[in-house]
Coordinates of C-alpha atoms in Angstrom, one line a residue:
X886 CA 0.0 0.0 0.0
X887 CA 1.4 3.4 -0.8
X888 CA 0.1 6.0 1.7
X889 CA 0.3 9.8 1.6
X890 CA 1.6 12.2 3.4
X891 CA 0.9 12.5 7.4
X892 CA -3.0 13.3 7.9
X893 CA -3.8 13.7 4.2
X894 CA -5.2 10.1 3.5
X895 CA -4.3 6.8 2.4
X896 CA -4.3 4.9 -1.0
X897 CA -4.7 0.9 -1.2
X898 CA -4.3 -0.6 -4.5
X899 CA -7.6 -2.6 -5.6
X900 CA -9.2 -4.9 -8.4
X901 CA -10.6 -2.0 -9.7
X902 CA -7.5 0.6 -9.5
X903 CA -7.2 2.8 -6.5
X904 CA -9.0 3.4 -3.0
X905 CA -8.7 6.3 -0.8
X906 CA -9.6 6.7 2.6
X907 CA -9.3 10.0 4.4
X908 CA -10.4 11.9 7.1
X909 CA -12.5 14.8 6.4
X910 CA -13.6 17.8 8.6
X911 CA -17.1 18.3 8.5
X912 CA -18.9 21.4 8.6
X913 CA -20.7 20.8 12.1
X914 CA -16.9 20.5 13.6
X915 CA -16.7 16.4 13.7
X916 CA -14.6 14.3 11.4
X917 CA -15.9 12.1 9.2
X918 CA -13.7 8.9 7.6
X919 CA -14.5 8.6 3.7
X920 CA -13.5 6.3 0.7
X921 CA -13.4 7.4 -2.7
X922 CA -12.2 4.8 -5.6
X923 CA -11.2 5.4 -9.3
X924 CA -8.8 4.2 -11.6
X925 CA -6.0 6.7 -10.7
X926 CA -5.0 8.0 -7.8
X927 CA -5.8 11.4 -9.6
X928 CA -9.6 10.5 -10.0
X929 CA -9.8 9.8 -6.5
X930 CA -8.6 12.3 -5.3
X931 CA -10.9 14.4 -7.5
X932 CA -13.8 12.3 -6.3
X933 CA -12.6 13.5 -2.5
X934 CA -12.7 17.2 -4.1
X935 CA -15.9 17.0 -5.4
X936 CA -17.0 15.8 -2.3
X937 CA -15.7 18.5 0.1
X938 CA -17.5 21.2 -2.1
X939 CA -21.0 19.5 -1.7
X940 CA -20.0 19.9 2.1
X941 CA -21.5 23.5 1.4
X942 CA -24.7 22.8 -0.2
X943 CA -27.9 22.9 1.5
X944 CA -27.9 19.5 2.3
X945 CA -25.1 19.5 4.8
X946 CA -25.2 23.0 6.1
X947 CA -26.9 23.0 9.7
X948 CA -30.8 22.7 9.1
X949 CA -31.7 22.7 12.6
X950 CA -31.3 26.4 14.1
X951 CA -33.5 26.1 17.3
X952 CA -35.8 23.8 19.2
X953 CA -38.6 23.7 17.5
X954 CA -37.1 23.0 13.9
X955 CA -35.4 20.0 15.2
X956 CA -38.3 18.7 17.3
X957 CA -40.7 19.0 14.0
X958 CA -38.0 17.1 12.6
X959 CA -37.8 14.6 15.6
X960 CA -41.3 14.5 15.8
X961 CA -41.8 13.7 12.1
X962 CA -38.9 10.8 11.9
X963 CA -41.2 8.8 14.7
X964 CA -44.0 8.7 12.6
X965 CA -45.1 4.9 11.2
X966 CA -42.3 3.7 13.4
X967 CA -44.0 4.2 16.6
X968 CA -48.0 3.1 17.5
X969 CA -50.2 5.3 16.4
X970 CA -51.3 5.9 20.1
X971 CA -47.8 6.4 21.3
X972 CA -47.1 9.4 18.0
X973 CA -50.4 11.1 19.1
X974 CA -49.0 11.4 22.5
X975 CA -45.8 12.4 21.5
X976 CA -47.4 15.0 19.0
X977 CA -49.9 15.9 21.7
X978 CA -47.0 16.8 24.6
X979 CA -44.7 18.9 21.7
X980 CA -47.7 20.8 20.1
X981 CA -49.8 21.8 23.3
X982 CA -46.8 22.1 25.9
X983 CA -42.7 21.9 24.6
X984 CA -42.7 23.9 21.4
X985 CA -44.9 26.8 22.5
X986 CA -42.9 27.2 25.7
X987 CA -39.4 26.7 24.1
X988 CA -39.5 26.0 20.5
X989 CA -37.6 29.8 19.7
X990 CA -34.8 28.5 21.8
X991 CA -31.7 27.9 20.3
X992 CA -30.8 24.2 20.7
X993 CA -27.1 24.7 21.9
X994 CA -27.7 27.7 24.0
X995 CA -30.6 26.0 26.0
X996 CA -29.7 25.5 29.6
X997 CA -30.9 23.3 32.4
X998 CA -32.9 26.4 34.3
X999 CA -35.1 27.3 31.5
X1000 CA -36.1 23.9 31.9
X1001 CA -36.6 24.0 35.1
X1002 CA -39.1 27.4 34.5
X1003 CA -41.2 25.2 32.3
X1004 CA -41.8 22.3 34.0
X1005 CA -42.3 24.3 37.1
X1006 CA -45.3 25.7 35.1
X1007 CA -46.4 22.1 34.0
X1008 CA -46.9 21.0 37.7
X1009 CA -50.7 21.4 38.1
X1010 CA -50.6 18.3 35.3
X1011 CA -50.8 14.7 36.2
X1012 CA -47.3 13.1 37.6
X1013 CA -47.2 10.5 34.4
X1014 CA -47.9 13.5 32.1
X1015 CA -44.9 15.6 33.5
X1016 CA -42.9 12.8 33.4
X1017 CA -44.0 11.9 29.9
X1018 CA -42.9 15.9 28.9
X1019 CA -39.6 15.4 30.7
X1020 CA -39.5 11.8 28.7
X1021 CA -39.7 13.5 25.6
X1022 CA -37.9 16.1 26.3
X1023 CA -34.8 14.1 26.4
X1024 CA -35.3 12.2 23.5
X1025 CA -35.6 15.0 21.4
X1026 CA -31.8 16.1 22.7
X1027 CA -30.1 12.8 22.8
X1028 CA -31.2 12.4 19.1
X1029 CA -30.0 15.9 18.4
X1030 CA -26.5 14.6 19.8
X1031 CA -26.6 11.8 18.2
X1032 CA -27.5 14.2 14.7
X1033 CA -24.8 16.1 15.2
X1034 CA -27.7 19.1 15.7
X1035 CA -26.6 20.0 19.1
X1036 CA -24.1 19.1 21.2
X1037 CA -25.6 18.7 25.1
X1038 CA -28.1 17.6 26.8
X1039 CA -29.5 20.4 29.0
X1040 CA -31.9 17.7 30.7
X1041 CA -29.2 16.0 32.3
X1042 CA -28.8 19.0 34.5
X1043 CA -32.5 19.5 35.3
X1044 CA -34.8 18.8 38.7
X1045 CA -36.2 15.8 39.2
X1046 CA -40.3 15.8 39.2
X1047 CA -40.7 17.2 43.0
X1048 CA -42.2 14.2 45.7
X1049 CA -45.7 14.6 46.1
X1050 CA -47.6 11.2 47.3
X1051 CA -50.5 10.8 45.0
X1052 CA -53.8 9.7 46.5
X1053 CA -54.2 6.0 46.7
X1054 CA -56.7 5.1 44.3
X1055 CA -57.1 1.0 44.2
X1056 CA -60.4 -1.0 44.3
X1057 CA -61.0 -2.2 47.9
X1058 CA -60.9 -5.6 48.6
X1059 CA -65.2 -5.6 49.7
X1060 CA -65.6 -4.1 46.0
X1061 CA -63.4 -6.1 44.0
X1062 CA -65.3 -9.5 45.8
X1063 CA -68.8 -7.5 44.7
X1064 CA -67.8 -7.2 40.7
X1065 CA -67.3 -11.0 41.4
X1066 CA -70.2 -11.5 43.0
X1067 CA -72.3 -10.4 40.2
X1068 CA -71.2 -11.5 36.9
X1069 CA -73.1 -14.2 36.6
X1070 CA -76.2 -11.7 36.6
X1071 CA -74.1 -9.7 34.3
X1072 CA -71.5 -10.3 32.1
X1073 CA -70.1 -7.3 31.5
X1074 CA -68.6 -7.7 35.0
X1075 CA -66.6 -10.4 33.3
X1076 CA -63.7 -8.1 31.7
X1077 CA -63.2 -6.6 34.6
X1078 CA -62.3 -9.3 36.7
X1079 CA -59.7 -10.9 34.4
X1080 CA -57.9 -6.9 34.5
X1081 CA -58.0 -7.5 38.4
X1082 CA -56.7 -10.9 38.5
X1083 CA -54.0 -10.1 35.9
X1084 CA -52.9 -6.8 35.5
X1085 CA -53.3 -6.7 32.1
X1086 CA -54.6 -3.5 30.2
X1087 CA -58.0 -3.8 28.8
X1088 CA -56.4 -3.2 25.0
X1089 CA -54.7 -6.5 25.9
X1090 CA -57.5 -8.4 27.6
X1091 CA -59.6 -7.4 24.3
X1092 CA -57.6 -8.9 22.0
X1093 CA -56.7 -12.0 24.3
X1094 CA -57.4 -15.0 22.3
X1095 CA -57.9 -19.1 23.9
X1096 CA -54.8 -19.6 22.1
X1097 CA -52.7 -17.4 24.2
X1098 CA -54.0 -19.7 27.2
X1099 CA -51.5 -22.2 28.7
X1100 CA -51.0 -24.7 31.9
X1101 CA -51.4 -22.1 34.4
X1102 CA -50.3 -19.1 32.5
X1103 CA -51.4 -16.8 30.0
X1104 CA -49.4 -14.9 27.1
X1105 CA -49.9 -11.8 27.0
X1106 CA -49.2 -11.3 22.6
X1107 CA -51.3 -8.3 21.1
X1108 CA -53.7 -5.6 22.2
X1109 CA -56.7 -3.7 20.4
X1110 CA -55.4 0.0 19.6
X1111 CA -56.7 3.0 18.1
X1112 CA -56.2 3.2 14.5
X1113 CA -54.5 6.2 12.9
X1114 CA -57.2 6.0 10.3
X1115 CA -60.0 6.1 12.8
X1116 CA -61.6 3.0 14.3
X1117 CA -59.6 0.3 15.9
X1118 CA -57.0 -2.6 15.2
X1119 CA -55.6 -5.4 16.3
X1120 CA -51.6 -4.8 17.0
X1121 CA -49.5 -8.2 16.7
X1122 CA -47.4 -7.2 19.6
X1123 CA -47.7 -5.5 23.3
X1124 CA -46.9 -2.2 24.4
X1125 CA -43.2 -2.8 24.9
X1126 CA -42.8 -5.1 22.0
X1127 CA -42.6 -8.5 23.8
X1128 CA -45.1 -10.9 24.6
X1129 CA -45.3 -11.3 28.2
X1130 CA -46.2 -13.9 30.6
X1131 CA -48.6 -13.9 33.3
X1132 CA -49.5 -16.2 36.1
X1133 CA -52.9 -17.8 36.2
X1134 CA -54.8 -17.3 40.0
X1135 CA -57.2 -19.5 41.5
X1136 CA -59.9 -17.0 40.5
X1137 CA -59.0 -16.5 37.3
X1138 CA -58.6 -20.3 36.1
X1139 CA -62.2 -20.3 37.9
X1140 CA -63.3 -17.5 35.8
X1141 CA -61.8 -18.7 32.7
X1142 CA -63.1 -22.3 33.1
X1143 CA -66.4 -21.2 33.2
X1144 CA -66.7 -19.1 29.9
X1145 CA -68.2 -20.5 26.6
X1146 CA -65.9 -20.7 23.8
X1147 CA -68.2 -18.5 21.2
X1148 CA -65.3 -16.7 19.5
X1149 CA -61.4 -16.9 18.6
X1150 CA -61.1 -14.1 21.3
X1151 CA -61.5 -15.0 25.0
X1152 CA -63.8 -11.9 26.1
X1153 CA -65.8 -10.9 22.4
X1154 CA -68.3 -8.7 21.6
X1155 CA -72.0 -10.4 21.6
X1156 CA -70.8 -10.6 17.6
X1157 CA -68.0 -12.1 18.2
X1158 CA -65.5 -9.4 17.0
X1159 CA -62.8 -8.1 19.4
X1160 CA -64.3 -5.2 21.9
X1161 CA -63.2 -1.7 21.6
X1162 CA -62.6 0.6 24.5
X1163 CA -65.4 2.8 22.8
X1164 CA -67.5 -0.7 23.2
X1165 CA -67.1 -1.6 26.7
X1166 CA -66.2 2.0 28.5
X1167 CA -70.4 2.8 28.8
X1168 CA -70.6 -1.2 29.7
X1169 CA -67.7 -0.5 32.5
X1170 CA -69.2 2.5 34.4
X1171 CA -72.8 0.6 34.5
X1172 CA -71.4 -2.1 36.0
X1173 CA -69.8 -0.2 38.8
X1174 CA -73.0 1.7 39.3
X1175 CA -75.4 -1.5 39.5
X1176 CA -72.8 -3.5 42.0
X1177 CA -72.9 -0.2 44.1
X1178 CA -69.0 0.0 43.4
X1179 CA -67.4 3.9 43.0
X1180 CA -66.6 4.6 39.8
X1181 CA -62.5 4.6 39.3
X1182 CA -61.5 4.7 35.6
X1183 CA -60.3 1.3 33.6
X1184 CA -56.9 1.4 34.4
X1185 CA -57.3 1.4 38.0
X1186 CA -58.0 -2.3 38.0
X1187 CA -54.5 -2.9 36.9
X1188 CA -53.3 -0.4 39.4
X1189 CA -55.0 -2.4 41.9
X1190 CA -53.7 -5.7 41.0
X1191 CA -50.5 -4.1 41.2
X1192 CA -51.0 -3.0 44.5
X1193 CA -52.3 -6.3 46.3
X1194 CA -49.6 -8.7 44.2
X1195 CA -46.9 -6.3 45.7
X1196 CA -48.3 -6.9 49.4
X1197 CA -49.0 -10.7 49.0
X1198 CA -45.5 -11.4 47.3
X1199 CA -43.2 -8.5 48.5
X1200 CA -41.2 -8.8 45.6
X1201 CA -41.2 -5.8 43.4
X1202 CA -39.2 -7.7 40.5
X1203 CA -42.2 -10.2 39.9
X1204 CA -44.6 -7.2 40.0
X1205 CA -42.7 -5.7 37.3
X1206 CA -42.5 -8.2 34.9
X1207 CA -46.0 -9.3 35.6
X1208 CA -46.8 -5.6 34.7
X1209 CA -44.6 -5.3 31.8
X1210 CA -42.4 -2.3 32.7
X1211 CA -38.6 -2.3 31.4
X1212 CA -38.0 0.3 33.7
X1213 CA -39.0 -0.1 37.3
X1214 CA -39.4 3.7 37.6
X1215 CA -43.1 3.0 35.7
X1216 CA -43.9 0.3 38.3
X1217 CA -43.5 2.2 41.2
X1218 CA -46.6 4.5 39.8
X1219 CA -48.8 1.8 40.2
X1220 CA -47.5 0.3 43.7
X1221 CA -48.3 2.4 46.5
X1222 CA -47.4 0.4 49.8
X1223 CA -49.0 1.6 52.9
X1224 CA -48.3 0.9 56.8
X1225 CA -49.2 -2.4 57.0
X1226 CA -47.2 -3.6 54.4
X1227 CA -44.0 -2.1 56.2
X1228 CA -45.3 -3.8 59.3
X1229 CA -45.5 -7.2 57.4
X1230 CA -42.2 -6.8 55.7
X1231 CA -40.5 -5.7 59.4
X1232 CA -41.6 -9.4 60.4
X1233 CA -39.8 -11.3 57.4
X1234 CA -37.0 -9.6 58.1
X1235 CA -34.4 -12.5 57.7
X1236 CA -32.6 -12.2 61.3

């Protein structure tokens, strides 16, 4: 191989003719390592020339002058790689709350307490949404790192959501046995149960099928989401991309061995088609009303089931992965141990 002179590049003889590699300085300030081939060393070196005066064309000259230019452009790469559900959110977050609070910004000259100014102005929200904004948030800079659009990540140096103990909102234990009680005067009650006996969300209890039912166990494989075309869909995978697997209880194997087998899918629509949330929301709150049972929204059954698993097994790793949650951060939203757990832990205390 004949090379070049020091920090110019290097040439390596190939079927073809010639093949140089060198180092070139990019507009944004990195360094990028290219190869340009011809049959002379003369023509690739031309090819490298050619090259470095595209570097100031339009296409590599900084694009993304503030905040809100590159978070439109963040915003639009997620788009038909994400779940509909989970885009909307993201576009619902940047357009109502980030980009009108600090889309002039410029992106390298943002720092950590303007940050702070905003979220501080984001706390009458609910703790998931601020911690969804913050979520985002960060996304949108690591990419811009990654990019080469900015070069730091302002949220790194930012407050963490401030501690305030949200109310404790679980079904009691009298309530959940009166939803049981009465589904065999009422159906409907029937959905309900198998989110209280497993945790599961009711997009994945809609599209559970008998299929997914083993010895003891259920996968937990696809959910029923909102389409982005309107109407709803089955998705051929869960929130966080995996199936999952939960344990089958007493009740529920009771439950479950008591249902006719009318449709592919485990808890149908009088049609046999998959429910909707739109379906059995209206179905949900009646129920509650005729069993006498205050009203807490859908996803509190899982919250609940959350809550009891965590003080029958004390073990906030199973809860987790019964739950689904990568990141135990999510779990601890749903857990809310009181007194009496401490006092029960305090007595297995090993010594």
């Amino acid at each position: 191989m004949k090379r070049a002179t020091k920090g110019s590049g290097g040439f390596t003889k190939v079927s073809t003719g010639w093949r140089y590699r060198v180092w070139i300085d990019m507009p944004d300030g990195s360094r990028l390592r290219k190869s340009f081939t011809g049959k002379t060393q003369s023509a690739c070196r031309k090819a490298l020339e050619e090259y470095q005066k595209s570097l100031s064309d339009a296409e590599f000259a900084p694009k993304y002058r503030t905040l809100g230019e590159w978070g439109d452009a963040w915003l639009s790469s997620k788009k038909g790689r994400v779940v509909y559900g989970t885009y909307h959110n993201y576009e619902l977050y940047w357009e109502r709350h980030i980009k009108p609070a600090l889309g002039r910004l410029e992106l390298d000259k943002i720092i950590p307490v303007q940050i702070n100014q905003f979220l501080a102005e984001k706390q009458h929200l609910s703790l998931s949404t601020q911690d969804a904004i913050r979520g985002e948030l960060s996304q949108i800079f690591r990419a811009g790192i990654k990019n080469g659009v900015c070069t730091k990540n302002p949220m790194l140096g930012v407050d963490p959501i401030p501690n305030k103990d949200p109310d404790v909102q679980v079904f009691s234990i009298d309530e959940i046995n009166r939803i049981a009680r009465h589904v065999n005067d009422n159906p409907n009650g029937l959905p309900i149960l198998a989110m209280l006996y497993t945790g599961c969300r009711f997009e994945e209890i809609a599209a559970l099928m008998w299929g997914d039912i083993g010895e003891n166990v259920i996968c937990i494989r696809r959910a029923v989401v909102k389409a982005e075309t309107g109407g709803w869909e089955i998705r051929e995978r869960t929130k966080s991309g995996h199936d999952r697997i939960v344990g089958i209880n007493p009740n529920m194997q009771q439950l479950l061995d008591n249902l006719p087998h009318k449709s592919m899918y485990v808890f149908p629509r009088a049609d046999g088609r998959h429910m909707t949330y739109d379906y059995f929301y209206p179905k949900y709150k009646k129920y509650l009303e005729e069993v006498c049972v205050p009203y807490l929204s859908i996803h509190k059954c899982r919250h609940s089931y959350a809550t009891y698993l965590l003080r029958g097994c004390s073990d906030f790793r199973i809860v987790q992965e019964a739950l689904g949650h990568s990141d135990p951060r999510v779990t601890m939203r749903y857990t809310h141990p009181d007194a009496s757990d401490q006092i029960r832990a305090a007595k297995k205390l090993a010594y």
